[in-house]
PDB file of C-alpha atoms and ligand atoms in Angstrom:
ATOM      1  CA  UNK A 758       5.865  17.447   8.508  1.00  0.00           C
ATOM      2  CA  UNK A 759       3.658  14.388   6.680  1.00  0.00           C
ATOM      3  CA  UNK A 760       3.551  11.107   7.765  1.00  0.00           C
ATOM      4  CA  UNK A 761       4.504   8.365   5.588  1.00  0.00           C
ATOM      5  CA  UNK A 762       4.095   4.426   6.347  1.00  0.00           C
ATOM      6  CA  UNK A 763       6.250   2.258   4.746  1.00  0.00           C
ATOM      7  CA  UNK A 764       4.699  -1.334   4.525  1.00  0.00           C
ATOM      8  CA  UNK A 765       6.751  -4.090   3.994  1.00  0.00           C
ATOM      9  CA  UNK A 766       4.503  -6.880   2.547  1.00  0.00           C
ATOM     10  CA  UNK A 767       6.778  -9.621   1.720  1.00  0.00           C
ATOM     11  CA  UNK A 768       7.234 -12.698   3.961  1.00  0.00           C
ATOM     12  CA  UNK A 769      10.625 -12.256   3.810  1.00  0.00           C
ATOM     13  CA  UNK A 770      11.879  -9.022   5.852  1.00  0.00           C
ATOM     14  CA  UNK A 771      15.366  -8.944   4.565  1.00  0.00           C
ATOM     15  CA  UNK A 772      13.985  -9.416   0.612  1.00  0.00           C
ATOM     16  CA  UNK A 773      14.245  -7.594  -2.118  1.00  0.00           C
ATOM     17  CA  UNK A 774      10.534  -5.373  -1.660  1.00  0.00           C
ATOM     18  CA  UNK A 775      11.981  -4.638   2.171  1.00  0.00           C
ATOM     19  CA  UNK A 776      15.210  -3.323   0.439  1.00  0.00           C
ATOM     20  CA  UNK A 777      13.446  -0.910  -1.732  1.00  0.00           C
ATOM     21  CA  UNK A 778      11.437  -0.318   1.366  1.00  0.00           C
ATOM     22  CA  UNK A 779      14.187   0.844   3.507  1.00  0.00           C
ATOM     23  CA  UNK A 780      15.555   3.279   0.265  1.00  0.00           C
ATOM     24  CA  UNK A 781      11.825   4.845   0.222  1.00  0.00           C
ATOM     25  CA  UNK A 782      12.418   5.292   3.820  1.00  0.00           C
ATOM     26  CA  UNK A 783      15.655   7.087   3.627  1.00  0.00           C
ATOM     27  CA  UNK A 784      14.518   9.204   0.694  1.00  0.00           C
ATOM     28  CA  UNK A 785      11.272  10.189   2.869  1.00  0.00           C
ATOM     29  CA  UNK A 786      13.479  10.799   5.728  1.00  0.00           C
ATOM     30  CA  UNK A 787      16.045  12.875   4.239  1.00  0.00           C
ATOM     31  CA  UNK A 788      13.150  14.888   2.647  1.00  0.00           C
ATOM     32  CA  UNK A 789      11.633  15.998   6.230  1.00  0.00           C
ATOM     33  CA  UNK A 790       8.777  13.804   6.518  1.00  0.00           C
ATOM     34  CA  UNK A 791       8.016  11.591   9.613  1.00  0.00           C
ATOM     35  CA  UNK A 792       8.662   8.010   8.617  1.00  0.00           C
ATOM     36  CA  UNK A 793       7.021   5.215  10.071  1.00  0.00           C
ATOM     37  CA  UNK A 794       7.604   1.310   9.350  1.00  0.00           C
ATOM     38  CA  UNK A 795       5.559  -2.321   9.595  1.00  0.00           C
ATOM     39  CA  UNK A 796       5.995  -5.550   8.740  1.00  0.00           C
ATOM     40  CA  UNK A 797       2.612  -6.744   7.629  1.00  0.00           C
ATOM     41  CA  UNK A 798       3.116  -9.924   9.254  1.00  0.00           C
ATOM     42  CA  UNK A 799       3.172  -8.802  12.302  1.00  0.00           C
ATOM     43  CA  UNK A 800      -0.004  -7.484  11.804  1.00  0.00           C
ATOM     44  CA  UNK A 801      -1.921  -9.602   9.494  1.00  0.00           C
ATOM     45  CA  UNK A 802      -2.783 -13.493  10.304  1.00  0.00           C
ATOM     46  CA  UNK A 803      -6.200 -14.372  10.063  1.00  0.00           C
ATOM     47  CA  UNK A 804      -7.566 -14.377   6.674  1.00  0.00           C
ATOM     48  CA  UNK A 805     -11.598 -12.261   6.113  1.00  0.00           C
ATOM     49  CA  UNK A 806     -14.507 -14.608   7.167  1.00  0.00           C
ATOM     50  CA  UNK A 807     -18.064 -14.208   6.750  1.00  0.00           C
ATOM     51  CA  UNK A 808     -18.298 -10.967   8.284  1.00  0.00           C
ATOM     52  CA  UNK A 809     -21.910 -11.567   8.847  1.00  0.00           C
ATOM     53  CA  UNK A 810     -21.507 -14.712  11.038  1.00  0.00           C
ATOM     54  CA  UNK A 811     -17.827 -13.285  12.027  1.00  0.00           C
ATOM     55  CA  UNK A 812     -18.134 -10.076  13.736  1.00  0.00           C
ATOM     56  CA  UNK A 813     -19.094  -9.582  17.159  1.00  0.00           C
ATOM     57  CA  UNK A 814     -22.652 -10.158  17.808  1.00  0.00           C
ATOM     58  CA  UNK A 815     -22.395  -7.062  20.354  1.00  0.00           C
ATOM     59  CA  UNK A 816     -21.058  -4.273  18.798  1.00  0.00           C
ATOM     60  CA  UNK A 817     -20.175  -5.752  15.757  1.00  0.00           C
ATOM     61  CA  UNK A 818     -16.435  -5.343  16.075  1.00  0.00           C
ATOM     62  CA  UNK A 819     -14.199  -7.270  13.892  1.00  0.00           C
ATOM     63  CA  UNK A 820     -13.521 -10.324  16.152  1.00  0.00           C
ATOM     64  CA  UNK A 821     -10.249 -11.774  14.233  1.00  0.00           C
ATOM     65  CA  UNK A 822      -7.748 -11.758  17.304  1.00  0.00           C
ATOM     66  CA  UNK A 823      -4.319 -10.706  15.641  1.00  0.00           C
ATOM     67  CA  UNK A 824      -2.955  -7.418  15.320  1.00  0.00           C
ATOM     68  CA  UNK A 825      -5.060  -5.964  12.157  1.00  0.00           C
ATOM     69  CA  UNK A 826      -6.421  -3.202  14.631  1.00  0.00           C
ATOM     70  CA  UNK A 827      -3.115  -1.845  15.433  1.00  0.00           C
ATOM     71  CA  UNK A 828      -2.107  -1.499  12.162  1.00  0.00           C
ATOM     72  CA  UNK A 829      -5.241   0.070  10.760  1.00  0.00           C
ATOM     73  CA  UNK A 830      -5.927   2.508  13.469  1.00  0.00           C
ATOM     74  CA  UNK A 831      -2.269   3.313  14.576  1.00  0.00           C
ATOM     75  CA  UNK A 832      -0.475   3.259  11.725  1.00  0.00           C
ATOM     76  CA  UNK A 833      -2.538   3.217   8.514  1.00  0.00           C
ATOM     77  CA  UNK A 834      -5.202   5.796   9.070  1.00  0.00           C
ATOM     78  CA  UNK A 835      -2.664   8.805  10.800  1.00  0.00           C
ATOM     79  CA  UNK A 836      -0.552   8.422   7.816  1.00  0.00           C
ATOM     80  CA  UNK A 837      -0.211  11.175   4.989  1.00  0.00           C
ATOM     81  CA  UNK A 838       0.916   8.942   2.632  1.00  0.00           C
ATOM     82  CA  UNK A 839       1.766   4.936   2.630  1.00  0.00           C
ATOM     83  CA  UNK A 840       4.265   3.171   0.364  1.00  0.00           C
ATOM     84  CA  UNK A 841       3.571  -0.586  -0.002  1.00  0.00           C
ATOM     85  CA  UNK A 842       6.757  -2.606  -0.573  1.00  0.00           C
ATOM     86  CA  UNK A 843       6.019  -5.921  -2.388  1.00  0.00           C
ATOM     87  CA  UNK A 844       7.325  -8.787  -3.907  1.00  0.00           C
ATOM     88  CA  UNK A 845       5.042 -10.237  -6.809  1.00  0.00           C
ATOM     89  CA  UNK A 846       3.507 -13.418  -6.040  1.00  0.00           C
ATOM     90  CA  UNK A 847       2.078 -15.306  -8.948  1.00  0.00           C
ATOM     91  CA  UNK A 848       0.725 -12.449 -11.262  1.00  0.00           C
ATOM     92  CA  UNK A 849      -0.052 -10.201  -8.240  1.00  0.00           C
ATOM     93  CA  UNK A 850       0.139  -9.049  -4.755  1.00  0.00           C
ATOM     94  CA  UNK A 851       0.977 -10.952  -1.707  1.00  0.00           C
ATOM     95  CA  UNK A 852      -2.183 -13.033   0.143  1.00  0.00           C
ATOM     96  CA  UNK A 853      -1.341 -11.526   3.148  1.00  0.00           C
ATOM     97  CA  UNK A 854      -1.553  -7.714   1.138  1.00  0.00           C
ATOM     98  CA  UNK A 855      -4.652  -8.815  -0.339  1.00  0.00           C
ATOM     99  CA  UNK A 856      -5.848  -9.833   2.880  1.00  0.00           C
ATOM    100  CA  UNK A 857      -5.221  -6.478   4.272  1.00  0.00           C
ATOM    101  CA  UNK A 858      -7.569  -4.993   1.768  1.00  0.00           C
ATOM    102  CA  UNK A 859      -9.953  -7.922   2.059  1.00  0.00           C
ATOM    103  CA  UNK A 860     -10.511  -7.149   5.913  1.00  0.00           C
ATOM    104  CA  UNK A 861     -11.099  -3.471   5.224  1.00  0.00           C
ATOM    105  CA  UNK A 862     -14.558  -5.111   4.176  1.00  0.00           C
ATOM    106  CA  UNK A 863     -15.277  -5.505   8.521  1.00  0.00           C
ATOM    107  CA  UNK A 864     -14.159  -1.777   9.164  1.00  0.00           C
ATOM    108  CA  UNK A 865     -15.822   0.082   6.201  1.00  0.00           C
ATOM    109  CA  UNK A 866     -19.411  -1.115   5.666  1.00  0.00           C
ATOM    110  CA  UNK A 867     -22.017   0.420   7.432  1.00  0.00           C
ATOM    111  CA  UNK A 868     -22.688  -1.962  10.426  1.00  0.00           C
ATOM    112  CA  UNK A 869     -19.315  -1.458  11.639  1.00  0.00           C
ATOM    113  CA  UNK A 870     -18.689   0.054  14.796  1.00  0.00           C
ATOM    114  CA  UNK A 871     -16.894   3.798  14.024  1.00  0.00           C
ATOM    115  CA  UNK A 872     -17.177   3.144  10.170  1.00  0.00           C
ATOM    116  CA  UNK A 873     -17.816   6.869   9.427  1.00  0.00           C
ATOM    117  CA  UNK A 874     -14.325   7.587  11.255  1.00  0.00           C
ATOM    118  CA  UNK A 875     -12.713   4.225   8.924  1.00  0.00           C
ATOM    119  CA  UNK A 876     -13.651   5.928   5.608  1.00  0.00           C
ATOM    120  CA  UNK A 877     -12.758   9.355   6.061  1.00  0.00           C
ATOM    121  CA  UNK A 878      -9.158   8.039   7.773  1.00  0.00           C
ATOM    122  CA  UNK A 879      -8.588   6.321   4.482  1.00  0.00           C
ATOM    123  CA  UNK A 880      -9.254   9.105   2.107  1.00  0.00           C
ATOM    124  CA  UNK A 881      -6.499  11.643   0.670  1.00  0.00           C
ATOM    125  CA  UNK A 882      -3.466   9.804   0.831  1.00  0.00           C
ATOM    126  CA  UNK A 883      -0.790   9.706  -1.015  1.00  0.00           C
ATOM    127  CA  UNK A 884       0.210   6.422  -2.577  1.00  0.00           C
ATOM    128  CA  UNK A 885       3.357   4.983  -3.278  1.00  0.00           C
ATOM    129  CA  UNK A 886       4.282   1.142  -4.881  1.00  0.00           C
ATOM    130  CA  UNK A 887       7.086  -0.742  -4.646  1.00  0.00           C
ATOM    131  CA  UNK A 888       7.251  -4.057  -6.634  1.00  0.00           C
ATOM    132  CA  UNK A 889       9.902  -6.533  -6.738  1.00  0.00           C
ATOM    133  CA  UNK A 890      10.023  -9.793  -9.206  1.00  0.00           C
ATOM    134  CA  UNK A 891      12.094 -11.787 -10.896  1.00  0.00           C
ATOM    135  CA  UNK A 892      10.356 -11.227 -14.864  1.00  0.00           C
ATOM    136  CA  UNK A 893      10.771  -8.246 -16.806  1.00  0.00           C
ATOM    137  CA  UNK A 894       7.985  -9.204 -18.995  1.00  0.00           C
ATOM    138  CA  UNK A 895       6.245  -6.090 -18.679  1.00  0.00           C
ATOM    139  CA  UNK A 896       2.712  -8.113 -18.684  1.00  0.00           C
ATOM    140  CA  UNK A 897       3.901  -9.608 -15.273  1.00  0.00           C
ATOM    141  CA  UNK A 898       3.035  -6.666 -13.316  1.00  0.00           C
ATOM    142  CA  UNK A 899       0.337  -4.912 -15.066  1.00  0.00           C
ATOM    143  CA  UNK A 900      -2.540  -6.696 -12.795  1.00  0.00           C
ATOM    144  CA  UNK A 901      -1.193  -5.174  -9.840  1.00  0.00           C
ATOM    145  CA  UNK A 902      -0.471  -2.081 -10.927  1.00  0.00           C
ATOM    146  CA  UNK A 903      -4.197  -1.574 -12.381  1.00  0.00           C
ATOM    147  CA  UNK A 904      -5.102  -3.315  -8.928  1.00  0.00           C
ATOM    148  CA  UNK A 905      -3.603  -0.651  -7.469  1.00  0.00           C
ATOM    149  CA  UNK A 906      -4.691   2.270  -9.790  1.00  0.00           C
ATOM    150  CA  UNK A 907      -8.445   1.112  -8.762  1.00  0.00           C
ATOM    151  CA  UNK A 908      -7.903   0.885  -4.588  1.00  0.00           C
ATOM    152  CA  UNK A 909      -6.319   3.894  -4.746  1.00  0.00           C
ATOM    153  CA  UNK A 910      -9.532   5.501  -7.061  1.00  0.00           C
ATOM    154  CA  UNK A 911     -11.864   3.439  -4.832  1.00  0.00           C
ATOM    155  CA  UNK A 912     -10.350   5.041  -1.406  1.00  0.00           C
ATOM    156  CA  UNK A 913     -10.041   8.863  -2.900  1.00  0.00           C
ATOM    157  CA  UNK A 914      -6.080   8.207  -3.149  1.00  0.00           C
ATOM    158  CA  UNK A 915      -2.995   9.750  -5.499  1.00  0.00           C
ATOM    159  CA  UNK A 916      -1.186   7.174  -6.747  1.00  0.00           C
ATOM    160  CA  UNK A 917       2.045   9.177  -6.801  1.00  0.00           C
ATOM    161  CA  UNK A 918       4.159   6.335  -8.086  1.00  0.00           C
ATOM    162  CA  UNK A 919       5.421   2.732  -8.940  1.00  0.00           C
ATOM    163  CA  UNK A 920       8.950   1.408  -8.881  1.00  0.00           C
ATOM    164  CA  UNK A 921       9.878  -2.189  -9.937  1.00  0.00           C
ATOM    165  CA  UNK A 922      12.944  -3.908  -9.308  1.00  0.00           C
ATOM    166  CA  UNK A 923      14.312  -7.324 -11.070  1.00  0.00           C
ATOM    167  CA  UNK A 924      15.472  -9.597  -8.904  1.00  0.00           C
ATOM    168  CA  UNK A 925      14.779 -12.923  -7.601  1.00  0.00           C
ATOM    169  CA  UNK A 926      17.325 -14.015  -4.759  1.00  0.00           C
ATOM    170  CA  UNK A 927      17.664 -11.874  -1.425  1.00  0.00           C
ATOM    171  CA  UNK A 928      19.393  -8.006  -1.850  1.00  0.00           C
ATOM    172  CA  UNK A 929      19.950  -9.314  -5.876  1.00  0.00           C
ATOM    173  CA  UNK A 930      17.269  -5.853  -6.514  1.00  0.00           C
ATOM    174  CA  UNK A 931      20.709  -3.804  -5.485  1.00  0.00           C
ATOM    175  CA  UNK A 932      22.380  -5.202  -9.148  1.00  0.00           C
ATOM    176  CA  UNK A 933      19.177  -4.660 -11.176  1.00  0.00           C
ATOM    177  CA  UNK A 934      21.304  -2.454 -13.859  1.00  0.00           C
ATOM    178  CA  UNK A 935      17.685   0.305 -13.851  1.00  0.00           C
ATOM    179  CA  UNK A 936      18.837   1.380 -10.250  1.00  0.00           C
ATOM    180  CA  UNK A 937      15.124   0.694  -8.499  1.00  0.00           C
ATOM    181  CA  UNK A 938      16.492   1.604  -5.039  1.00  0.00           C
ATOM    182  CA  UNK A 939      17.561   5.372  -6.317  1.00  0.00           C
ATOM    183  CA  UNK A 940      13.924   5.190  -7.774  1.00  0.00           C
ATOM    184  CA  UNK A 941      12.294   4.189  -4.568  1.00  0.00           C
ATOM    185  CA  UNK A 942      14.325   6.502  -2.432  1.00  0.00           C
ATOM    186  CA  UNK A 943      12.888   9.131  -5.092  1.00  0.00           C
ATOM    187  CA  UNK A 944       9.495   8.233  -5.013  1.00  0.00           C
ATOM    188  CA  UNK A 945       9.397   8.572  -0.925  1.00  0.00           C
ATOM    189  CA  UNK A 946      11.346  11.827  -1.128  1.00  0.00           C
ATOM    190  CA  UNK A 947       8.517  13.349  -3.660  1.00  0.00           C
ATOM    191  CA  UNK A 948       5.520  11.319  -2.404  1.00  0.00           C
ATOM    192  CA  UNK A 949       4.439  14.107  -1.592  1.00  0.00           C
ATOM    193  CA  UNK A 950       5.066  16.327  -4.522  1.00  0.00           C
ATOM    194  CA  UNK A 951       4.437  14.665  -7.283  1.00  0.00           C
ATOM    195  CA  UNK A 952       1.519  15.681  -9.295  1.00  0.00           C
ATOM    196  CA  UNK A 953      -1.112  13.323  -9.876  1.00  0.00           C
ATOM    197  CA  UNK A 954      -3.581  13.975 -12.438  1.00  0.00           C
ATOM    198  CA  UNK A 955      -6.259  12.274 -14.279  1.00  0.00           C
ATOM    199  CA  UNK A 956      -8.275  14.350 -16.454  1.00  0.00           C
ATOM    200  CA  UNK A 957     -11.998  14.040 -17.740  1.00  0.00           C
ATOM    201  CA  UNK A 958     -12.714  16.255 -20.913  1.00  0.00           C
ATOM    202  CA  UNK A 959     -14.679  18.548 -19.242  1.00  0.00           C
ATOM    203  CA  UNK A 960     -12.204  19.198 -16.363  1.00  0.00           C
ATOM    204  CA  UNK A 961     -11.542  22.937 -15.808  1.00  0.00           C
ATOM    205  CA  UNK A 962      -7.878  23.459 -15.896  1.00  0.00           C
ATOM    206  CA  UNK A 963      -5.636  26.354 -16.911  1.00  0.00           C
ATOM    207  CA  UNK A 964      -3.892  25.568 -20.839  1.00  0.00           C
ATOM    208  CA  UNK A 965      -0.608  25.477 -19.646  1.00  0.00           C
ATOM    209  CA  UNK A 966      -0.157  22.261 -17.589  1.00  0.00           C
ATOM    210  CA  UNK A 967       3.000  22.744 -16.129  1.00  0.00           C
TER     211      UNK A 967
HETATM  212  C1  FMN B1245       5.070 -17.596  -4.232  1.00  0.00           C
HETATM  213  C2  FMN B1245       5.910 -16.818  -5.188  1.00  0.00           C
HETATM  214  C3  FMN B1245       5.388 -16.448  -6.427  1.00  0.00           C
HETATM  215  C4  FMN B1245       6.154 -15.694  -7.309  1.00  0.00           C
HETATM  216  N1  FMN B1245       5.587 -15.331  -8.488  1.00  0.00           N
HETATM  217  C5  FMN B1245       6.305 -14.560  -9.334  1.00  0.00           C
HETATM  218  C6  FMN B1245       5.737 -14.144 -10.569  1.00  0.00           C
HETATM  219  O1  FMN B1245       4.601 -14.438 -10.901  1.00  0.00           O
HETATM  220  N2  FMN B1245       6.501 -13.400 -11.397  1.00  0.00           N
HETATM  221  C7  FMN B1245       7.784 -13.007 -11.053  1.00  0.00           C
HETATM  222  O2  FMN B1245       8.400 -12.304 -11.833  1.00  0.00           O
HETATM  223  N3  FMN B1245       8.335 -13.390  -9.889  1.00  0.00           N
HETATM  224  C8  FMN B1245       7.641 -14.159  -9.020  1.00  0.00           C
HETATM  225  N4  FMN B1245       8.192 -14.567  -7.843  1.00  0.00           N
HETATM  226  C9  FMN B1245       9.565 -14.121  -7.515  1.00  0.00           C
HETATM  227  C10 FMN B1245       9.570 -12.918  -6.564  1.00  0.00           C
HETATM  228  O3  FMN B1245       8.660 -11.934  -6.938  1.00  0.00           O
HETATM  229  C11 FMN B1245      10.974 -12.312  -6.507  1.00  0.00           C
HETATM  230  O4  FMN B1245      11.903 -13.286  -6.080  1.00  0.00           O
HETATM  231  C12 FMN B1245      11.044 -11.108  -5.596  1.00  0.00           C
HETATM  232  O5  FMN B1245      12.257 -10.432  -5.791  1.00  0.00           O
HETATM  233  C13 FMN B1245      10.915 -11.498  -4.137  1.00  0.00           C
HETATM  234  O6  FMN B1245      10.839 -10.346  -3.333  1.00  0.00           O
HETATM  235  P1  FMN B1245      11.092 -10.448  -1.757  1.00  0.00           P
HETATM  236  O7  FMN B1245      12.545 -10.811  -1.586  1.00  0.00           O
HETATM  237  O8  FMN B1245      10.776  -9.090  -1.228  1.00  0.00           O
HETATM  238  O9  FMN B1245      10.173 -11.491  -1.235  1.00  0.00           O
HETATM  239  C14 FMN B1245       7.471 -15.322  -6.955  1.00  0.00           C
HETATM  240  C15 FMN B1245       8.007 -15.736  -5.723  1.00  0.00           C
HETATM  241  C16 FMN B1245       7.241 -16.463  -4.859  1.00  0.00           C
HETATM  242  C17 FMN B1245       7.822 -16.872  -3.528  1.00  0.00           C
END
């Protein structure tokens, strides 16, 4: 059984991203995997500081007092696979999304306290998008998928797949006529199995692909 973390990134929890959200969850569900769910807000306040003045003089903890630790430690890092559910805020993901990454910065680099243990729990996931906005324009969400292409070649991830939905007021992602929730529900019953690839020329691989 794999693990898969559903985040829900948008400010509002009964949006269109958290709708998607909940069909990824279903689709992982129905598909045997164990399915676990946050709201970033509940996790993420405090925006990164100067890590170098921030952090704990002893120690050299992360010293941001909201509940980033949870989320990274019990939720983030014992999960096979996470799907991040977002609406798309001016050109690209949520601040408080981007903050998530940001704050990585304090757990990752080599002064921090179990970093070793931080970068090997982020490797080898399985990654999963979810995007909701209101513009089809298919420029409108190319900066956050590339954004999302490099975290998830940065952090030795698959990015298994990326849904969008059209929509702009609350549940209106149900009507978009390109069905995005069957697509989500999809995406988190094959996280798993979908084959990522990304050849260089000199990769050794069989002729036949599939
Ligand atoms: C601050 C803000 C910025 C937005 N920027 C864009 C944008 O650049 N392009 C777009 O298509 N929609 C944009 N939208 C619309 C939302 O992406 C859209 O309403 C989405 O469905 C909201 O998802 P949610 O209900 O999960 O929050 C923006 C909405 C907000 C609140």
């Amino acid at each position: 059984m794999s693990r898969v973390l559903v985040i829900s990134a948008s400010p509002r929890r009964d949006g269109n991203s958290h709708i998607l959200a909940d069909a990824a969850m279903i689709g992982a569900h129905e598909s045997g995997h164990r399915v676990d769910h946050v709201f970033l807000s509940d996790h993420v306040e405090k925006m990164l500081e100067n890590c170098r003045e921030c952090r704990q003089i002893r120690g050299g903890s992360c010293q941001l007092d909201d509940n980033y630790d949870t989320l990274l430690f019990d939720h983030i890092i014992p999960a096979d696979g996470i799907i991040y559910a977002m609406p798309l805020h001016f050109y690209g993901m949520p601040g408080r999304l981007k903050t998530m990454f940001d704050r990585l910065f304090c757990y990752i680099s080599k002064s921090a306290p179990h970093s070793d243990d931080v970068v090997r729990g982020l490797q080898n996931k399985k990654i999963g998008v979810l995007i909701s906005c209101e513009e089809s324009y298919l420029g409108a969400t190319v900066g956050v998928v590339t954004q999302m292409q490099e975290l998830t070649r940065y952090f030795n991830q698959d990015l298994a797949g990326v849904v969008i939905g059209h929509a702009n007021s609350r549940g209106e992602v149900t009507e978009d006529p390109s069905k995005p929730t069957e697509s989500a529900a999809r995406l988190g019953s094959q996280l798993f199995y979908t084959r990522v690839t990304d050849y260089r020329v000199d990769t050794v691989r069989p002729n036949k692909v599939w």
